[in-house]
Amino acid sequence: MKRALTVMLVLALASLSLFAMGGSDKASADAGNGYKDTISVAIGADVTSFDPHVGKETPAVAVTNHIYDTLVNVDPETDEVVPQIAESWEVVSDTEYRFHIRQGLKFHNGEDLTADDVKYSLDRAIASPAVSYIVDFIDEVVVEDDYTVLVTLDAPYAPALRNLAVPFAAIVPKDYTSANEDILRTAPVGTGPYKFQEWSQNDHTTLVANDEYYAGAPATKYIEFRVVPEAAQRTIALETGEVDLAYDPLTADKQRIEENDELKLYSAPSLTCYYLSMNMNKAPFDNKLVRQAISHAIDRQLIVDTLYMGAGQAADDLIAPAVFGYYGCGVDEYDPELSKQLLAEAGYPNGFSCSIWVNNNQERVEVCQVIQAMLGEVGIQCKLEVMEFGTFISRTTAGEHDMGYFGWVTSTKDGDYTYYSLEHSTQQGAAGNRTFVNDPEVDRLVEIGRSSTDESVRLEAYKELSIYLKDLANNANILYTEISAGAGANVEDFVLDPIGYHELQTVKVKSSR
Amino acid sequence: MWKYILKRLLMMIPVLLGVTFIVFFIMSMTPGDPAAIILGDQATPEAIAQLREELRLNDPLLLRYVQYIVDMLHGDFGESYKNGISVASQVLDKFPNTAILAIAGILVALAIGIPVGIISARKQYSALDNVSMVFSLIGVSMPVFWLGLLLSLLFALKLGWFPSQGMGKGFLPLLRSLVLPAITLGTGSAATVARMTRSSMLEVIRQDYISTARAKGLAEKVITKRHMFRNALIPIVTAVGLQFGHLLGGAMLTETVFSWPGLGRLMIDSLNSKDIPMVLGSVLFMTIMFSFVNLAVDIVYAFIDPRIRSLYKKAGFRKRRAIAA
């Protein structure tokens, strides 16, 4: 028995050390210039669909935005609209945009990109239930010649160009895709800086550089996106050098990344804002003083510092700082005394009872519990009701709530997307306006922002709107979440995009840290 | 014997039907509209309605169930709501990964559990026994994701011996990437196996034939190996079989912690997105695997225990005699 045990132990140790001597697991080789030939990226979830008009979740787009291009693009650093597939465009009128398509562009399968592909792609996106909300401002796409398309709009729509830059408006090859509408799901073909090479579900996706890319070949030959669902493991993989970039590290791990000399942490406020909508159709929320009192009773910074462990930012506007149109009118001050005073002025010196509704998401529920306690301090007794997402949405759409806690992502990076949906009187209920605000001044400013093609006019309108809404206090804006990524110190030229899908074609990784 | 196997296979049919029925109705009746989940926060009501129509979610529940069963009988397990890829191909694609992990896990469990169990039984109430049993209690109760992370921190980050996550490509990288998940997965099972081995051995130790063997002057080693262990084996095989069945069903936590692309992860993802065909397909497959393992265990009984083997034979003999008469 003893001998058998000894033999087993020795064998086990021997085999352990044999494997262990295999060395580290840095997947990529040196490309010969002191840089790696592969960027390894750990992402939290797998691509659901490689079809850009279907797979719209951030982990999917983080991969597919390297495969596809859009007519125009928004520079993540300058936030300006820049040419991509369209080398130039003219604003013919308020409702007509003419795009001149870059000649000589080829899809990864060798097909030429022409105006027909553009029309086919935009029509396809409009017909897709998953992404149509990004492009449904388009009335018609007219092919004028092989390299010119005219996009006509239903009504003047200023953010049109920014919407066309959203990755869901990707241009796909007509012949290839129309032959089999499902083919892009697993065999994507685009014109982007990287070509699709391999997908192993729940494991990894490999992309290979498109050397004929119009803006020049990418800096690194391959990108390997590895699916690592456990956030703590993404950080460990980054620390061991198994990956070069790790998206969305745990809040608790961020400090570890920052303290490690071999690693860098990138973070910025995301495009997501969480806010408490007060139903203006119901008393006492029809009273501005009550709404202001509620806003002043909430200590947003405390929520960010405790529940989010600092990974976020107290919100002032409904749109995040990285969004076009953000003004920043200042976070409503936490002042329980002022709050009580406002309540007394409104005729509720002893407060009142009401309810907060939220969907069954742990993080959101916790925020609401804190808000519930804070409102209790000024005499507002809130009942917290947690419901399933579908029920939450349908009942708040019907306006049955007193207050509801919502999150909204300005996925076009343009203020109109949020202000129009959440504040315009025509968008009450399902479309997003769940405070049921119906204010001519709000509508006027939202409409200027929506229809003017002059960016300075739009910015001025959004500034006025931001100040007006702060006073109106129909939504108590709570916080912006944070977006972050960890990288090895040897990673060069990585730019964190607040939207969550970062472009890696310029990124290089030195062979040693 | 063959008849017995056939009978057991036929018995799987009602089991599978029952499983599909329960899973289908639980998935369909729990709150949450798959279309709304797929389209996310900002979907318009029109888009959700359109997708519900495409996924045929507006049909009556019973009709959808019957349609599912009819398709299933034609070998069509449907397509995932989420990515539109055939359920069967996804399940079959991921199963080998889970099988590799399950086999490695069960080997770890056997390598640790059986020797520990035997030693504990032989030295009952000794310090060694107590220590082993305390460790096996810890092994059973330790949360898998916690153990996994600890192993990763030590062996991947501090020592750099093994990769922290992922499934290696090629034989050696695969083996290296297998070590940590297999230990994580095997530890819980090892503890169960050890406890089962110990109690089963203890029952045998007190039998008269052991005293006889001792009286015959047989060496302790021979007594342990031939007389005790072989006779104690039936409950151990049962426990190991059950454990293996569980592991084959996808070790969801281990697969998640170590980013192992197996069935368990597929299942978790589908549950989260309420991907009903995908959940049904994976549960069905796991049920089949579990039934097969159980069947295999029953067959193994016959090999390790001559008494059971003779029972099978006798049954056949009786039947043949009845037919002849």
PDB file of C-alpha atoms in Angstrom, chain B residues 16-186:
ATOM      1  CA  LEU B  16     -36.803  11.922 -22.001  1.00  0.00           C
ATOM      2  CA  LEU B  17     -40.385  12.884 -22.791  1.00  0.00           C
ATOM      3  CA  GLY B  18     -40.940  13.764 -19.153  1.00  0.00           C
ATOM      4  CA  VAL B  19     -37.789  15.873 -19.066  1.00  0.00           C
ATOM      5  CA  THR B  20     -38.681  17.805 -22.227  1.00  0.00           C
ATOM      6  CA  PHE B  21     -42.178  18.390 -20.881  1.00  0.00           C
ATOM      7  CA  ILE B  22     -41.005  19.737 -17.539  1.00  0.00           C
ATOM      8  CA  VAL B  23     -38.217  21.888 -18.964  1.00  0.00           C
ATOM      9  CA  PHE B  24     -40.380  23.242 -21.770  1.00  0.00           C
ATOM     10  CA  PHE B  25     -43.157  24.323 -19.465  1.00  0.00           C
ATOM     11  CA  ILE B  26     -40.910  25.697 -16.742  1.00  0.00           C
ATOM     12  CA  MET B  27     -38.974  27.715 -19.311  1.00  0.00           C
ATOM     13  CA  SER B  28     -42.132  28.976 -20.979  1.00  0.00           C
ATOM     14  CA  MET B  29     -44.020  29.836 -17.840  1.00  0.00           C
ATOM     15  CA  THR B  30     -41.325  31.610 -15.879  1.00  0.00           C
ATOM     16  CA  PRO B  31     -41.482  35.359 -16.368  1.00  0.00           C
ATOM     17  CA  GLY B  32     -39.427  37.013 -19.070  1.00  0.00           C
ATOM     18  CA  ASP B  33     -40.104  37.275 -22.758  1.00  0.00           C
ATOM     19  CA  PRO B  34     -37.268  35.749 -24.803  1.00  0.00           C
ATOM     20  CA  ALA B  35     -37.814  38.334 -27.549  1.00  0.00           C
ATOM     21  CA  ALA B  36     -37.490  41.227 -25.097  1.00  0.00           C
ATOM     22  CA  ILE B  37     -34.388  39.654 -23.567  1.00  0.00           C
ATOM     23  CA  ILE B  38     -32.758  39.140 -26.959  1.00  0.00           C
ATOM     24  CA  LEU B  39     -33.489  42.680 -28.128  1.00  0.00           C
ATOM     25  CA  GLY B  40     -32.425  44.337 -24.887  1.00  0.00           C
ATOM     26  CA  ASP B  41     -33.343  47.520 -23.017  1.00  0.00           C
ATOM     27  CA  GLN B  42     -33.915  49.843 -25.901  1.00  0.00           C
ATOM     28  CA  ALA B  43     -36.003  47.691 -28.213  1.00  0.00           C
ATOM     29  CA  THR B  44     -39.209  49.177 -29.546  1.00  0.00           C
ATOM     30  CA  PRO B  45     -42.481  47.312 -28.886  1.00  0.00           C
ATOM     31  CA  GLU B  46     -42.870  46.808 -32.650  1.00  0.00           C
ATOM     32  CA  ALA B  47     -39.467  45.129 -32.864  1.00  0.00           C
ATOM     33  CA  ILE B  48     -40.326  42.823 -29.964  1.00  0.00           C
ATOM     34  CA  ALA B  49     -43.647  41.926 -31.572  1.00  0.00           C
ATOM     35  CA  GLN B  50     -41.899  41.207 -34.872  1.00  0.00           C
ATOM     36  CA  LEU B  51     -39.345  38.945 -33.226  1.00  0.00           C
ATOM     37  CA  ARG B  52     -42.018  37.128 -31.207  1.00  0.00           C
ATOM     38  CA  GLU B  53     -43.730  36.391 -34.485  1.00  0.00           C
ATOM     39  CA  GLU B  54     -40.481  35.152 -36.071  1.00  0.00           C
ATOM     40  CA  LEU B  55     -39.765  32.885 -33.113  1.00  0.00           C
ATOM     41  CA  ARG B  56     -43.390  31.692 -33.161  1.00  0.00           C
ATOM     42  CA  LEU B  57     -43.775  32.654 -29.519  1.00  0.00           C
ATOM     43  CA  ASN B  58     -47.367  33.729 -30.139  1.00  0.00           C
ATOM     44  CA  ASP B  59     -48.509  30.164 -30.857  1.00  0.00           C
ATOM     45  CA  PRO B  60     -50.300  28.354 -28.005  1.00  0.00           C
ATOM     46  CA  LEU B  61     -47.911  26.663 -25.597  1.00  0.00           C
ATOM     47  CA  LEU B  62     -49.200  23.146 -26.141  1.00  0.00           C
ATOM     48  CA  LEU B  63     -48.977  23.514 -29.901  1.00  0.00           C
ATOM     49  CA  ARG B  64     -45.385  24.661 -29.596  1.00  0.00           C
ATOM     50  CA  TYR B  65     -44.588  21.693 -27.389  1.00  0.00           C
ATOM     51  CA  VAL B  66     -46.168  19.170 -29.745  1.00  0.00           C
ATOM     52  CA  GLN B  67     -44.372  20.785 -32.674  1.00  0.00           C
ATOM     53  CA  TYR B  68     -41.104  20.519 -30.761  1.00  0.00           C
ATOM     54  CA  ILE B  69     -41.628  16.826 -30.060  1.00  0.00           C
ATOM     55  CA  VAL B  70     -42.580  16.111 -33.679  1.00  0.00           C
ATOM     56  CA  ASP B  71     -39.476  17.945 -34.907  1.00  0.00           C
ATOM     57  CA  MET B  72     -37.376  16.151 -32.328  1.00  0.00           C
ATOM     58  CA  LEU B  73     -38.582  12.777 -33.530  1.00  0.00           C
ATOM     59  CA  HIS B  74     -37.407  13.807 -36.977  1.00  0.00           C
ATOM     60  CA  GLY B  75     -33.992  14.534 -35.511  1.00  0.00           C
ATOM     61  CA  ASP B  76     -34.510  18.306 -35.595  1.00  0.00           C
ATOM     62  CA  PHE B  77     -33.747  19.909 -32.249  1.00  0.00           C
ATOM     63  CA  GLY B  78     -34.403  23.375 -33.549  1.00  0.00           C
ATOM     64  CA  GLU B  79     -32.202  26.419 -33.726  1.00  0.00           C
ATOM     65  CA  SER B  80     -30.973  28.649 -30.967  1.00  0.00           C
ATOM     66  CA  TYR B  81     -33.126  31.775 -30.492  1.00  0.00           C
ATOM     67  CA  LYS B  82     -30.011  33.737 -29.837  1.00  0.00           C
ATOM     68  CA  ASN B  83     -27.655  32.934 -32.677  1.00  0.00           C
ATOM     69  CA  GLY B  84     -29.794  30.900 -35.058  1.00  0.00           C
ATOM     70  CA  ILE B  85     -27.312  28.016 -35.139  1.00  0.00           C
ATOM     71  CA  SER B  86     -28.643  24.452 -34.932  1.00  0.00           C
ATOM     72  CA  VAL B  87     -28.941  23.259 -31.341  1.00  0.00           C
ATOM     73  CA  ALA B  88     -27.690  19.760 -32.140  1.00  0.00           C
ATOM     74  CA  SER B  89     -24.512  21.020 -33.772  1.00  0.00           C
ATOM     75  CA  GLN B  90     -23.717  23.336 -30.863  1.00  0.00           C
ATOM     76  CA  VAL B  91     -24.287  20.610 -28.273  1.00  0.00           C
ATOM     77  CA  LEU B  92     -22.256  18.029 -30.175  1.00  0.00           C
ATOM     78  CA  ASP B  93     -19.533  20.588 -30.771  1.00  0.00           C
ATOM     79  CA  LYS B  94     -19.149  21.330 -27.058  1.00  0.00           C
ATOM     80  CA  PHE B  95     -19.695  17.844 -25.667  1.00  0.00           C
ATOM     81  CA  PRO B  96     -16.168  16.495 -26.354  1.00  0.00           C
ATOM     82  CA  ASN B  97     -14.697  19.395 -24.337  1.00  0.00           C
ATOM     83  CA  THR B  98     -16.947  18.579 -21.416  1.00  0.00           C
ATOM     84  CA  ALA B  99     -16.174  14.869 -21.750  1.00  0.00           C
ATOM     85  CA  ILE B 100     -12.430  15.530 -21.610  1.00  0.00           C
ATOM     86  CA  LEU B 101     -12.859  17.628 -18.494  1.00  0.00           C
ATOM     87  CA  ALA B 102     -15.238  15.125 -16.890  1.00  0.00           C
ATOM     88  CA  ILE B 103     -12.889  12.202 -17.507  1.00  0.00           C
ATOM     89  CA  ALA B 104      -9.940  14.142 -16.110  1.00  0.00           C
ATOM     90  CA  GLY B 105     -12.045  15.216 -13.144  1.00  0.00           C
ATOM     91  CA  ILE B 106     -13.191  11.693 -12.361  1.00  0.00           C
ATOM     92  CA  LEU B 107      -9.599  10.412 -12.649  1.00  0.00           C
ATOM     93  CA  VAL B 108      -8.550  13.003 -10.086  1.00  0.00           C
ATOM     94  CA  ALA B 109     -11.459  11.965  -7.897  1.00  0.00           C
ATOM     95  CA  LEU B 110     -10.498   8.282  -8.131  1.00  0.00           C
ATOM     96  CA  ALA B 111      -6.794   8.921  -7.626  1.00  0.00           C
ATOM     97  CA  ILE B 112      -7.454  10.840  -4.439  1.00  0.00           C
ATOM     98  CA  GLY B 113     -10.722   9.374  -3.189  1.00  0.00           C
ATOM     99  CA  ILE B 114     -10.094   5.635  -3.313  1.00  0.00           C
ATOM    100  CA  PRO B 115      -6.682   5.490  -1.564  1.00  0.00           C
ATOM    101  CA  VAL B 116      -7.863   7.978   1.056  1.00  0.00           C
ATOM    102  CA  GLY B 117     -11.047   5.988   1.640  1.00  0.00           C
ATOM    103  CA  ILE B 118      -9.189   2.683   1.933  1.00  0.00           C
ATOM    104  CA  ILE B 119      -6.599   4.051   4.322  1.00  0.00           C
ATOM    105  CA  SER B 120      -9.240   5.715   6.468  1.00  0.00           C
ATOM    106  CA  ALA B 121     -11.202   2.502   6.698  1.00  0.00           C
ATOM    107  CA  ARG B 122      -8.206   0.396   7.515  1.00  0.00           C
ATOM    108  CA  LYS B 123      -7.103   2.832  10.206  1.00  0.00           C
ATOM    109  CA  GLN B 124     -10.559   3.748  11.489  1.00  0.00           C
ATOM    110  CA  TYR B 125     -10.564   6.455  14.191  1.00  0.00           C
ATOM    111  CA  SER B 126      -6.814   6.973  13.827  1.00  0.00           C
ATOM    112  CA  ALA B 127      -5.422  10.480  13.409  1.00  0.00           C
ATOM    113  CA  LEU B 128      -4.966   9.748   9.705  1.00  0.00           C
ATOM    114  CA  ASP B 129      -8.621   8.782   9.387  1.00  0.00           C
ATOM    115  CA  ASN B 130      -9.797  11.911  11.159  1.00  0.00           C
ATOM    116  CA  VAL B 131      -7.586  14.183   9.094  1.00  0.00           C
ATOM    117  CA  SER B 132      -8.716  12.561   5.833  1.00  0.00           C
ATOM    118  CA  MET B 133     -12.346  12.819   6.756  1.00  0.00           C
ATOM    119  CA  VAL B 134     -12.023  16.468   7.782  1.00  0.00           C
ATOM    120  CA  PHE B 135     -10.340  17.198   4.462  1.00  0.00           C
ATOM    121  CA  SER B 136     -13.002  15.341   2.568  1.00  0.00           C
ATOM    122  CA  LEU B 137     -15.663  17.312   4.410  1.00  0.00           C
ATOM    123  CA  ILE B 138     -13.878  20.482   3.346  1.00  0.00           C
ATOM    124  CA  GLY B 139     -13.620  19.096  -0.180  1.00  0.00           C
ATOM    125  CA  VAL B 140     -17.353  18.449  -0.395  1.00  0.00           C
ATOM    126  CA  SER B 141     -18.318  21.818   1.024  1.00  0.00           C
ATOM    127  CA  MET B 142     -15.786  24.084  -0.662  1.00  0.00           C
ATOM    128  CA  PRO B 143     -17.368  26.369  -3.283  1.00  0.00           C
ATOM    129  CA  VAL B 144     -16.002  25.388  -6.672  1.00  0.00           C
ATOM    130  CA  PHE B 145     -15.519  28.920  -7.983  1.00  0.00           C
ATOM    131  CA  TRP B 146     -13.532  29.835  -4.891  1.00  0.00           C
ATOM    132  CA  LEU B 147     -11.266  26.791  -5.095  1.00  0.00           C
ATOM    133  CA  GLY B 148     -10.791  27.452  -8.807  1.00  0.00           C
ATOM    134  CA  LEU B 149      -9.750  31.041  -8.245  1.00  0.00           C
ATOM    135  CA  LEU B 150      -7.377  30.058  -5.443  1.00  0.00           C
ATOM    136  CA  LEU B 151      -5.733  27.425  -7.632  1.00  0.00           C
ATOM    137  CA  SER B 152      -5.437  29.971 -10.421  1.00  0.00           C
ATOM    138  CA  LEU B 153      -3.868  32.528  -8.138  1.00  0.00           C
ATOM    139  CA  LEU B 154      -1.320  30.042  -6.839  1.00  0.00           C
ATOM    140  CA  PHE B 155      -0.448  27.860  -9.826  1.00  0.00           C
ATOM    141  CA  ALA B 156      -1.021  30.320 -12.655  1.00  0.00           C
ATOM    142  CA  LEU B 157      -0.198  33.695 -11.209  1.00  0.00           C
ATOM    143  CA  LYS B 158       2.359  33.057  -8.439  1.00  0.00           C
ATOM    144  CA  LEU B 159       4.101  29.956  -9.776  1.00  0.00           C
ATOM    145  CA  GLY B 160       3.295  30.296 -13.459  1.00  0.00           C
ATOM    146  CA  TRP B 161       3.022  26.524 -13.902  1.00  0.00           C
ATOM    147  CA  PHE B 162      -0.277  26.268 -15.666  1.00  0.00           C
ATOM    148  CA  PRO B 163      -2.485  28.555 -17.749  1.00  0.00           C
ATOM    149  CA  SER B 164      -5.130  30.349 -15.685  1.00  0.00           C
ATOM    150  CA  GLN B 165      -7.939  29.756 -18.142  1.00  0.00           C
ATOM    151  CA  GLY B 166      -8.863  28.472 -21.578  1.00  0.00           C
ATOM    152  CA  MET B 167      -8.479  25.140 -23.301  1.00  0.00           C
ATOM    153  CA  GLY B 168      -5.068  24.495 -24.826  1.00  0.00           C
ATOM    154  CA  LYS B 169      -4.640  23.472 -28.452  1.00  0.00           C
ATOM    155  CA  GLY B 170      -2.439  20.427 -29.135  1.00  0.00           C
ATOM    156  CA  PHE B 171      -1.795  17.525 -26.792  1.00  0.00           C
ATOM    157  CA  LEU B 172       0.627  18.986 -24.241  1.00  0.00           C
ATOM    158  CA  PRO B 173      -0.988  22.426 -24.017  1.00  0.00           C
ATOM    159  CA  LEU B 174      -4.335  20.664 -23.600  1.00  0.00           C
ATOM    160  CA  LEU B 175      -2.989  18.554 -20.740  1.00  0.00           C
ATOM    161  CA  ARG B 176      -1.476  21.600 -19.081  1.00  0.00           C
ATOM    162  CA  SER B 177      -4.680  23.608 -19.384  1.00  0.00           C
ATOM    163  CA  LEU B 178      -6.587  20.624 -18.025  1.00  0.00           C
ATOM    164  CA  VAL B 179      -4.716  20.326 -14.714  1.00  0.00           C
ATOM    165  CA  LEU B 180      -6.333  23.160 -12.736  1.00  0.00           C
ATOM    166  CA  PRO B 181      -9.936  22.647 -13.888  1.00  0.00           C
ATOM    167  CA  ALA B 182      -9.603  18.876 -13.392  1.00  0.00           C
ATOM    168  CA  ILE B 183      -8.353  19.325  -9.836  1.00  0.00           C
ATOM    169  CA  THR B 184     -11.084  21.859  -9.126  1.00  0.00           C
ATOM    170  CA  LEU B 185     -13.723  19.589 -10.543  1.00  0.00           C
ATOM    171  CA  GLY B 186     -12.282  16.388  -9.086  1.00  0.00           C
TER     172      GLY B 186
END
